[in-house]
mmCIF file of C-alpha atoms in Angstrom:
data_model
loop_
_atom_site.group_PDB
_atom_site.id
_atom_site.type_symbol
_atom_site.label_atom_id
_atom_site.label_comp_id
_atom_site.label_asym_id
_atom_site.label_seq_id
_atom_site.Cartn_x
_atom_site.Cartn_y
_atom_site.Cartn_z
ATOM 1 C CA UNK V 523 51.517 155.377 28.373
ATOM 2 C CA UNK V 524 53.328 152.282 29.657
ATOM 3 C CA UNK V 525 55.363 150.117 27.277
ATOM 4 C CA UNK V 526 53.970 146.696 26.411
ATOM 5 C CA UNK V 527 55.018 143.813 28.655
ATOM 6 C CA UNK V 528 58.133 141.986 27.455
ATOM 7 C CA UNK V 529 59.101 138.334 27.886
ATOM 8 C CA UNK V 530 62.808 137.771 28.620
ATOM 9 C CA UNK V 531 64.997 134.946 29.943
ATOM 10 C CA UNK V 532 65.504 135.193 33.695
ATOM 11 C CA UNK V 533 68.971 135.514 35.200
ATOM 12 C CA UNK V 534 70.420 134.534 38.558
ATOM 13 C CA UNK V 535 70.066 138.184 39.615
ATOM 14 C CA UNK V 536 66.275 137.786 39.164
ATOM 15 C CA UNK V 537 66.046 134.871 41.613
ATOM 16 C CA UNK V 538 65.043 136.865 44.729
ATOM 17 C CA UNK V 539 62.325 138.824 42.892
ATOM 18 C CA UNK V 540 61.032 135.708 41.107
ATOM 19 C CA UNK V 541 60.895 133.784 44.382
ATOM 20 C CA UNK V 542 58.880 136.581 45.967
ATOM 21 C CA UNK V 543 56.529 136.815 42.969
ATOM 22 C CA UNK V 544 55.839 133.063 42.859
ATOM 23 C CA UNK V 545 55.210 132.887 46.608
ATOM 24 C CA UNK V 546 52.948 135.974 46.499
ATOM 25 C CA UNK V 547 50.962 134.566 43.580
ATOM 26 C CA UNK V 548 50.290 131.218 45.234
ATOM 27 C CA UNK V 549 50.558 131.731 48.994
ATOM 28 C CA UNK V 550 51.262 135.370 49.777
ATOM 29 C CA UNK V 551 49.136 137.783 51.840
ATOM 30 C CA UNK V 552 47.342 138.991 48.696
ATOM 31 C CA UNK V 553 46.813 135.472 47.322
ATOM 32 C CA UNK V 554 43.537 134.748 49.192
ATOM 33 C CA UNK V 555 41.964 137.517 47.101
ATOM 34 C CA UNK V 556 43.714 136.280 43.938
ATOM 35 C CA UNK V 557 42.215 133.403 42.007
ATOM 36 C CA UNK V 558 45.587 131.604 41.927
ATOM 37 C CA UNK V 559 45.677 131.027 45.681
ATOM 38 C CA UNK V 560 46.614 127.637 47.074
ATOM 39 C CA UNK V 561 46.537 128.684 50.730
ATOM 40 C CA UNK V 562 43.491 126.489 51.386
ATOM 41 C CA UNK V 563 45.360 123.457 49.995
ATOM 42 C CA UNK V 564 48.991 123.950 51.029
ATOM 43 C CA UNK V 565 50.881 125.786 53.725
ATOM 44 C CA UNK V 566 54.383 127.173 53.630
ATOM 45 C CA UNK V 567 56.252 128.744 50.739
ATOM 46 C CA UNK V 568 55.520 127.625 47.183
ATOM 47 C CA UNK V 569 59.188 127.809 46.189
ATOM 48 C CA UNK V 570 62.604 128.601 47.627
ATOM 49 C CA UNK V 571 65.195 130.909 46.135
ATOM 50 C CA UNK V 572 67.510 127.907 45.817
ATOM 51 C CA UNK V 573 64.935 126.159 43.624
ATOM 52 C CA UNK V 574 64.536 129.273 41.445
ATOM 53 C CA UNK V 575 68.325 129.512 41.097
ATOM 54 C CA UNK V 576 68.377 125.851 40.062
ATOM 55 C CA UNK V 577 65.779 126.558 37.361
ATOM 56 C CA UNK V 578 67.888 129.430 35.992
ATOM 57 C CA UNK V 579 71.009 127.254 36.082
ATOM 58 C CA UNK V 580 69.223 124.529 34.066
ATOM 59 C CA UNK V 581 68.901 127.029 31.212
ATOM 60 C CA UNK V 582 72.532 126.443 30.281
ATOM 61 C CA UNK V 583 72.403 122.670 30.695
ATOM 62 C CA UNK V 584 69.344 121.148 29.046
ATOM 63 C CA UNK V 585 67.703 123.949 27.041
ATOM 64 C CA UNK V 586 65.274 124.660 29.883
ATOM 65 C CA UNK V 587 64.081 128.238 30.200
ATOM 66 C CA UNK V 588 62.781 130.364 33.020
ATOM 67 C CA UNK V 589 61.071 133.287 31.339
ATOM 68 C CA UNK V 590 59.986 136.479 33.053
ATOM 69 C CA UNK V 591 57.409 139.031 31.971
ATOM 70 C CA UNK V 592 58.352 142.625 32.747
ATOM 71 C CA UNK V 593 56.818 146.019 32.076
ATOM 72 C CA UNK V 594 58.664 149.240 32.839
ATOM 73 C CA UNK V 595 61.112 147.316 35.069
ATOM 74 C CA UNK V 596 58.231 145.767 37.042
ATOM 75 C CA UNK V 597 58.152 141.962 37.269
ATOM 76 C CA UNK V 598 54.673 140.745 36.291
ATOM 77 C CA UNK V 599 55.052 136.987 35.899
ATOM 78 C CA UNK V 600 57.153 133.979 34.996
ATOM 79 C CA UNK V 601 57.037 130.468 33.581
ATOM 80 C CA UNK V 602 59.465 127.529 33.610
ATOM 81 C CA UNK V 603 59.883 125.458 30.439
ATOM 82 C CA UNK V 604 61.784 122.205 30.048
ATOM 83 C CA UNK V 605 61.995 120.401 26.701
ATOM 84 C CA UNK V 606 61.616 116.634 26.937
ATOM 85 C CA UNK V 607 61.130 115.878 23.234
ATOM 86 C CA UNK V 608 58.647 115.534 21.776
ATOM 87 C CA UNK V 609 57.025 117.366 24.699
ATOM 88 C CA UNK V 610 57.765 120.566 26.524
ATOM 89 C CA UNK V 611 57.043 120.542 30.251
ATOM 90 C CA UNK V 612 55.497 123.814 31.467
ATOM 91 C CA UNK V 613 55.578 124.614 35.173
ATOM 92 C CA UNK V 614 55.649 127.383 37.739
ATOM 93 C CA UNK V 615 53.458 129.733 35.726
ATOM 94 C CA UNK V 616 52.906 132.640 38.105
ATOM 95 C CA UNK V 617 51.468 136.131 37.727
ATOM 96 C CA UNK V 618 51.763 138.821 40.385
ATOM 97 C CA UNK V 619 48.366 139.238 42.109
ATOM 98 C CA UNK V 620 48.153 142.916 41.053
ATOM 99 C CA UNK V 621 48.788 141.958 37.403
ATOM 100 C CA UNK V 622 46.256 139.122 37.185
ATOM 101 C CA UNK V 623 43.374 139.275 34.700
ATOM 102 C CA UNK V 624 45.415 141.577 32.439
ATOM 103 C CA UNK V 625 46.614 139.008 29.879
ATOM 104 C CA UNK V 626 50.016 138.299 31.435
ATOM 105 C CA UNK V 627 49.315 134.571 31.839
ATOM 106 C CA UNK V 628 48.062 134.374 28.271
ATOM 107 C CA UNK V 629 51.227 136.151 27.073
ATOM 108 C CA UNK V 630 53.408 133.701 29.020
ATOM 109 C CA UNK V 631 51.524 130.745 27.490
ATOM 110 C CA UNK V 632 52.098 132.174 24.000
ATOM 111 C CA UNK V 633 55.819 132.523 24.769
ATOM 112 C CA UNK V 634 55.861 128.911 26.014
ATOM 113 C CA UNK V 635 54.293 127.701 22.769
ATOM 114 C CA UNK V 636 56.812 129.656 20.691
ATOM 115 C CA UNK V 637 59.675 128.230 22.767
ATOM 116 C CA UNK V 638 58.299 124.690 22.382
ATOM 117 C CA UNK V 639 58.222 125.062 18.609
ATOM 118 C CA UNK V 640 61.795 126.423 18.601
ATOM 119 C CA UNK V 641 62.880 123.317 20.505
ATOM 120 C CA UNK V 642 61.080 120.995 18.064
ATOM 121 C CA UNK V 643 58.416 119.954 20.561
ATOM 122 C CA UNK V 644 54.971 118.987 19.264
ATOM 123 C CA UNK V 645 53.049 119.119 22.556
ATOM 124 C CA UNK V 646 53.144 120.936 25.884
ATOM 125 C CA UNK V 647 52.517 119.060 29.126
ATOM 126 C CA UNK V 648 51.495 120.542 32.451
ATOM 127 C CA UNK V 649 50.300 119.112 35.754
ATOM 128 C CA UNK V 650 47.640 120.914 37.789
ATOM 129 C CA UNK V 651 46.200 120.160 41.216
ATOM 130 C CA UNK V 652 42.876 118.363 40.804
ATOM 131 C CA UNK V 653 41.532 120.492 43.675
ATOM 132 C CA UNK V 654 41.948 123.629 41.490
ATOM 133 C CA UNK V 655 38.912 123.453 39.152
ATOM 134 C CA UNK V 656 39.216 127.142 38.228
ATOM 135 C CA UNK V 657 42.827 126.668 37.130
ATOM 136 C CA UNK V 658 42.026 123.480 35.223
ATOM 137 C CA UNK V 659 39.242 125.383 33.423
ATOM 138 C CA UNK V 660 41.640 128.258 32.587
ATOM 139 C CA UNK V 661 44.095 125.876 30.912
ATOM 140 C CA UNK V 662 41.258 124.098 29.108
ATOM 141 C CA UNK V 663 40.060 127.453 27.729
ATOM 142 C CA UNK V 664 43.575 127.848 26.327
ATOM 143 C CA UNK V 665 43.508 124.527 24.480
ATOM 144 C CA UNK V 666 44.877 122.126 27.097
ATOM 145 C CA UNK V 667 43.170 118.729 27.385
ATOM 146 C CA UNK V 668 43.140 116.338 30.330
ATOM 147 C CA UNK V 669 44.900 113.087 29.469
ATOM 148 C CA UNK V 670 43.405 110.986 32.263
ATOM 149 C CA UNK V 671 46.883 110.556 33.758
ATOM 150 C CA UNK V 672 47.427 111.623 37.356
ATOM 151 C CA UNK V 673 50.081 111.433 40.045
ATOM 152 C CA UNK V 674 50.205 112.125 43.767
ATOM 153 C CA UNK V 675 51.506 115.463 44.961
ATOM 154 C CA UNK V 676 55.252 115.119 45.690
ATOM 155 C CA UNK V 677 55.996 113.906 49.198
ATOM 156 C CA UNK V 678 58.708 116.524 49.601
ATOM 157 C CA UNK V 679 57.831 119.721 51.446
ATOM 158 C CA UNK V 680 59.825 121.723 48.874
ATOM 159 C CA UNK V 681 56.560 123.029 47.386
ATOM 160 C CA UNK V 682 54.622 123.378 50.635
ATOM 161 C CA UNK V 683 52.883 121.069 53.058
ATOM 162 C CA UNK V 684 49.535 119.694 51.866
ATOM 163 C CA UNK V 685 46.595 120.339 54.166
ATOM 164 C CA UNK V 686 44.929 117.238 52.666
ATOM 165 C CA UNK V 687 45.896 114.534 50.143
ATOM 166 C CA UNK V 688 46.449 116.111 46.735
ATOM 167 C CA UNK V 689 46.604 114.758 43.191
ATOM 168 C CA UNK V 690 48.133 116.310 40.088
ATOM 169 C CA UNK V 691 46.287 115.921 36.784
ATOM 170 C CA UNK V 692 48.143 115.886 33.483
ATOM 171 C CA UNK V 693 47.007 118.180 30.673
ATOM 172 C CA UNK V 694 48.531 118.501 27.202
ATOM 173 C CA UNK V 695 48.212 120.830 24.257
ATOM 174 C CA UNK V 696 49.131 119.824 20.718
ATOM 175 C CA UNK V 697 51.042 122.482 18.796
#
């Protein structure tokens, strides 16, 4: 019997594996079969190892956290959290395609909520591509509510090149 998945802070040594996991979850060869795929919306990598290293480095600067979910030394998922009181920004939630639909995302959301409370935050904010109705619905099933606020997808190619104009919708969850 396998041990239960564990949520831990990521380290710089995790950066290569986290980069691979995030890119596989959103744009990798297995992602077209996974419900988290963005390949029809964006091309190119979802994240660079430099960006992941920057997220880990922020942990020591502004109370941000990059958490990883592991089981028996296997990386299953991750989430980036950045307190901006009274809100916590949640981003880069990714689950390995082979581990999807097994509660890993739900476990990462629970860890995010616990972290937000520890940091004194009263709400969690996330932005989701408006062209991802299945992902918007998943967050809504977990208590997130659309605020009506939206913003254009960043013009940088750091997160991929849009195949069409994209908009990010803001969702929040009160704690």
